[in-house]
Short mmCIF file of C-alpha atoms in Angstrom, two decimals:
data_model
loop_
_atom_site.label_atom_id
_atom_site.label_comp_id
_atom_site.label_asym_id
_atom_site.label_seq_id
_atom_site.Cartn_x
_atom_site.Cartn_y
_atom_site.Cartn_z
CA UNK U 367 86.03 -72.52 -42.75
CA UNK U 368 86.37 -68.70 -41.53
CA UNK U 369 84.18 -67.38 -39.04
CA UNK U 370 82.95 -64.19 -36.87
CA UNK U 371 81.55 -63.93 -33.80
CA UNK U 372 80.81 -61.13 -32.04
CA UNK U 373 79.90 -62.46 -28.45
CA UNK U 374 77.76 -59.25 -26.60
CA UNK U 375 74.09 -59.89 -28.02
CA UNK U 376 72.79 -56.36 -26.85
CA UNK U 377 74.72 -54.21 -25.19
CA UNK U 378 73.16 -50.86 -23.56
CA UNK U 379 74.85 -47.28 -23.13
CA UNK U 380 74.37 -43.82 -22.06
CA UNK U 381 74.57 -41.06 -24.90
CA UNK U 382 78.43 -39.62 -23.98
CA UNK U 383 79.52 -42.49 -23.27
CA UNK U 384 82.27 -44.52 -24.52
CA UNK U 385 81.14 -48.03 -26.73
CA UNK U 386 83.96 -50.84 -27.71
CA UNK U 387 81.78 -53.17 -29.90
CA UNK U 388 83.78 -56.84 -29.74
CA UNK U 389 84.13 -59.13 -32.56
CA UNK U 390 87.14 -62.71 -33.33
CA UNK U 391 87.04 -63.84 -36.15
CA UNK U 392 88.75 -67.15 -37.37
CA UNK U 393 90.44 -67.07 -40.65
CA UNK U 394 93.50 -68.32 -42.42
CA UNK U 395 95.25 -65.68 -44.46
CA UNK U 396 95.64 -61.75 -43.57
CA UNK U 397 91.56 -61.03 -43.13
CA UNK U 398 89.68 -58.26 -45.03
CA UNK U 399 87.76 -57.10 -42.20
CA UNK U 400 84.26 -54.45 -42.01
CA UNK U 401 81.94 -53.05 -39.99
CA UNK U 402 78.65 -52.65 -40.66
CA UNK U 403 75.00 -50.93 -39.13
CA UNK U 404 71.95 -52.02 -39.76
CA UNK U 405 68.83 -48.96 -38.82
CA UNK U 406 65.72 -50.62 -38.65
CA UNK U 407 64.22 -51.07 -41.64
CA UNK U 408 67.60 -50.19 -43.69
CA UNK U 409 69.75 -52.00 -45.11
CA UNK U 410 73.01 -52.46 -44.32
CA UNK U 411 76.27 -49.12 -44.25
CA UNK U 412 79.47 -50.02 -44.20
CA UNK U 413 80.98 -47.77 -41.56
CA UNK U 414 84.39 -48.84 -42.51
CA UNK U 415 87.26 -51.20 -43.41
CA UNK U 416 90.23 -53.06 -42.77
CA UNK U 417 92.32 -54.75 -45.75
CA UNK U 418 96.00 -54.04 -44.68
CA UNK U 419 98.47 -50.98 -43.86
CA UNK U 420 97.66 -50.01 -40.44
CA UNK U 421 95.54 -51.42 -37.62
CA UNK U 422 93.84 -48.26 -36.76
CA UNK U 423 90.67 -47.84 -38.95
CA UNK U 424 88.69 -44.82 -39.22
CA UNK U 425 85.50 -44.84 -40.28
CA UNK U 426 82.61 -43.06 -40.64
CA UNK U 427 80.03 -41.19 -38.22
CA UNK U 428 83.09 -40.79 -35.87
CA UNK U 429 84.32 -44.53 -35.54
CA UNK U 430 87.29 -46.32 -35.29
CA UNK U 431 88.05 -50.52 -34.99
CA UNK U 432 91.89 -51.42 -33.99
CA UNK U 433 93.20 -54.50 -35.56
CA UNK U 434 95.08 -57.04 -33.88
CA UNK U 435 96.53 -60.57 -35.36
CA UNK U 436 97.65 -61.63 -31.86
CA UNK U 437 94.07 -61.77 -30.82
CA UNK U 438 91.51 -62.08 -34.10
CA UNK U 439 90.09 -59.59 -33.11
CA UNK U 440 88.53 -56.27 -34.80
CA UNK U 441 86.24 -54.58 -32.30
CA UNK U 442 84.63 -51.05 -32.84
CA UNK U 443 85.36 -48.26 -31.03
CA UNK U 444 83.90 -44.51 -30.97
CA UNK U 445 84.41 -42.64 -27.84
CA UNK U 446 81.22 -40.65 -27.20
CA UNK U 447 78.08 -42.38 -28.31
CA UNK U 448 74.73 -41.03 -29.92
CA UNK U 449 71.26 -42.06 -29.46
CA UNK U 450 71.16 -41.65 -33.24
CA UNK U 451 74.00 -44.64 -32.81
CA UNK U 452 71.34 -47.33 -31.64
CA UNK U 453 70.92 -50.07 -34.22
CA UNK U 454 72.44 -53.30 -34.76
CA UNK U 455 76.07 -53.77 -35.60
CA UNK U 456 77.66 -56.40 -37.08
CA UNK U 457 81.36 -57.81 -38.52
CA UNK U 458 82.11 -59.31 -41.26
CA UNK U 459 85.25 -61.07 -42.50
CA UNK U 460 85.76 -61.13 -46.56
CA UNK U 461 86.46 -64.77 -47.82
CA UNK U 462 88.86 -66.41 -50.18
CA UNK U 463 90.55 -63.39 -49.84
CA UNK U 464 88.39 -60.42 -50.96
CA UNK U 465 86.06 -59.35 -49.66
CA UNK U 466 82.90 -60.40 -52.38
CA UNK U 467 81.75 -63.55 -49.93
CA UNK U 468 81.24 -62.20 -46.69
CA UNK U 469 81.36 -64.23 -43.77
CA UNK U 470 78.39 -62.18 -40.47
CA UNK U 471 78.80 -62.33 -37.08
CA UNK U 472 75.48 -62.66 -35.73
CA UNK U 473 75.59 -58.60 -34.16
CA UNK U 474 75.48 -57.05 -31.46
CA UNK U 475 72.04 -54.96 -30.92
CA UNK U 476 73.57 -51.43 -29.92
CA UNK U 477 70.39 -49.03 -26.81
CA UNK U 478 71.57 -46.26 -25.59
CA UNK U 479 70.13 -44.78 -22.88
CA UNK U 480 68.99 -40.78 -22.35
CA UNK W 519 70.30 -43.88 -49.68
CA UNK W 520 72.54 -46.46 -51.20
CA UNK W 521 71.46 -46.70 -54.61
CA UNK W 522 70.04 -49.78 -54.67
CA UNK W 523 66.18 -50.70 -54.76
CA UNK W 524 64.52 -54.21 -54.31
CA UNK W 525 60.57 -54.81 -54.94
CA UNK W 526 58.58 -55.70 -53.38
CA UNK W 527 59.46 -54.42 -49.60
CA UNK W 528 56.90 -56.79 -48.87
CA UNK W 529 55.89 -60.63 -49.65
CA UNK W 530 53.00 -62.93 -47.62
CA UNK W 531 52.85 -66.24 -49.34
CA UNK W 532 51.95 -69.35 -48.50
CA UNK W 533 54.28 -72.73 -48.13
CA UNK W 534 54.40 -74.36 -51.42
CA UNK W 535 54.38 -71.41 -53.21
CA UNK W 536 57.33 -69.32 -56.00
CA UNK W 537 57.94 -66.14 -55.51
CA UNK W 538 60.33 -63.77 -57.56
CA UNK W 539 63.07 -60.58 -55.99
CA UNK W 540 63.37 -58.02 -57.58
CA UNK W 541 67.11 -55.93 -57.50
CA UNK W 542 68.28 -52.60 -59.39
CA UNK W 543 72.15 -52.07 -58.25
CA UNK W 544 73.24 -48.63 -58.10
CA UNK W 545 74.16 -47.04 -61.95
CA UNK W 546 77.96 -47.86 -62.58
CA UNK W 547 77.54 -51.02 -60.54
CA UNK W 548 78.66 -54.73 -62.55
CA UNK W 549 78.41 -57.01 -59.22
CA UNK W 550 74.60 -58.20 -57.24
CA UNK W 551 74.96 -59.98 -54.30
CA UNK W 552 71.88 -61.76 -52.45
CA UNK W 553 72.41 -62.13 -48.62
CA UNK W 554 69.41 -63.56 -46.35
CA UNK W 555 68.79 -62.65 -43.15
CA UNK W 556 66.93 -64.39 -40.48
CA UNK W 557 66.59 -64.24 -37.06
CA UNK W 558 68.83 -68.26 -36.25
CA UNK W 559 70.52 -67.79 -39.43
CA UNK W 560 71.71 -64.50 -39.67
CA UNK W 561 73.27 -63.24 -42.19
CA UNK W 562 74.00 -65.57 -45.30
CA UNK W 563 75.55 -64.74 -48.98
CA UNK W 564 73.81 -66.25 -50.97
CA UNK W 565 74.96 -65.24 -54.46
CA UNK W 566 77.32 -62.98 -56.51
CA UNK W 567 77.40 -62.07 -60.72
CA UNK W 568 79.19 -60.34 -62.07
CA UNK W 569 78.02 -58.64 -65.71
CA UNK W 570 75.14 -61.44 -66.37
CA UNK W 571 77.50 -64.25 -65.46
CA UNK W 572 77.67 -66.60 -61.45
CA UNK W 573 80.45 -65.62 -60.17
CA UNK W 574 80.14 -66.93 -56.47
CA UNK W 575 78.01 -68.76 -54.53
CA UNK W 576 77.06 -69.31 -50.79
CA UNK W 577 74.54 -70.97 -49.10
CA UNK W 578 72.04 -70.71 -51.48
CA UNK W 579 69.56 -74.20 -52.03
CA UNK W 580 68.65 -75.87 -54.84
CA UNK W 581 64.82 -74.43 -54.73
CA UNK W 582 66.63 -70.84 -55.08
CA UNK W 583 67.20 -69.11 -58.46
CA UNK W 584 69.62 -66.27 -59.47
CA UNK W 585 70.17 -64.34 -62.72
CA UNK W 586 71.10 -61.03 -63.75
CA UNK W 587 70.20 -59.53 -67.04
CA UNK W 588 71.30 -57.47 -69.55
CA UNK W 589 70.28 -53.85 -68.02
CA UNK W 590 72.15 -55.13 -64.84
CA UNK W 591 69.34 -55.92 -62.66
CA UNK W 592 68.97 -59.35 -61.11
CA UNK W 593 66.04 -61.59 -59.62
CA UNK W 594 66.33 -64.13 -56.35
CA UNK W 595 63.09 -66.63 -57.17
CA UNK W 596 62.82 -68.49 -54.23
CA UNK W 597 60.45 -72.33 -54.88
CA UNK W 598 58.51 -74.56 -53.05
CA UNK W 599 58.43 -72.75 -50.14
CA UNK W 600 58.60 -73.19 -46.77
CA UNK W 601 58.04 -71.88 -43.30
CA UNK W 602 62.15 -71.93 -42.97
CA UNK W 603 62.08 -69.59 -45.81
CA UNK W 604 60.61 -66.83 -44.07
CA UNK W 605 63.09 -64.33 -43.38
CA UNK W 606 65.13 -60.46 -44.65
CA UNK W 607 65.75 -61.00 -48.22
CA UNK W 608 68.96 -58.50 -49.67
CA UNK W 609 70.89 -57.43 -52.54
CA UNK W 610 74.05 -55.91 -52.46
CA UNK W 611 76.16 -54.43 -55.51
CA UNK W 612 80.06 -53.13 -55.98
CA UNK W 613 81.53 -51.87 -59.19
CA UNK W 614 83.72 -54.88 -59.47
CA UNK W 615 84.13 -58.66 -58.35
CA UNK W 616 84.73 -57.33 -54.90
CA UNK W 617 84.80 -53.61 -53.90
CA UNK W 618 82.79 -51.84 -51.74
CA UNK W 619 79.34 -52.88 -51.53
CA UNK W 620 76.24 -50.93 -51.19
CA UNK W 621 72.89 -52.49 -49.88
CA UNK W 622 69.37 -52.07 -51.02
CA UNK W 623 66.28 -51.89 -48.05
CA UNK W 624 65.17 -55.63 -47.68
CA UNK W 625 62.67 -57.30 -48.67
CA UNK W 626 61.10 -59.21 -46.24
CA UNK W 627 59.08 -62.67 -47.35
CA UNK W 628 57.49 -64.56 -44.78
CA UNK W 629 56.40 -67.73 -45.62
CA UNK W 630 52.37 -68.72 -44.07
#
């Protein structure tokens, strides 16, 4: 069965610092990969997705992620974090080669210090 | 605002009771998905409906059931509630069977 691991439960960074959130997946075929963000009291918003092609994917809000098949990873990055980026971030893999059944990681809570 | 609405926002009920959560998808979306988010299990896919028909099933308990109506809104019914059913229940919608999902703000269920 497919699974997603986000090794970091909680990360704290200073505003303006760079950010990398880790995600490792387990999936037999080429995965469909996603990053979502959840702000307090809100639903999940899609930041970016990878289906195929270029392994560096650009998303909204200045985020990007890189798919590395050899490492089974899909890490999320941002060069300069803003205080409004404080939220919980979820990595997900689409099951069955499609994306209608998403398996989510446990999430990484991002705190941004001024 | 994703365009997906869920009611109620909060629900407090007792063990053994039955509740119904409602979801209205974005205009034009035919698929509705239900997810459960709890502290111990994280975010789990429960069930998907597409244009009124059940399309995919995840870790949904037998005590839970869902349906999608002709106007495309969906209801998730939870019965014989247990303390462990306390969670945030999200609805999401998409245009087709797959595709980008838009999540609603969730319904927080507390079972006492």
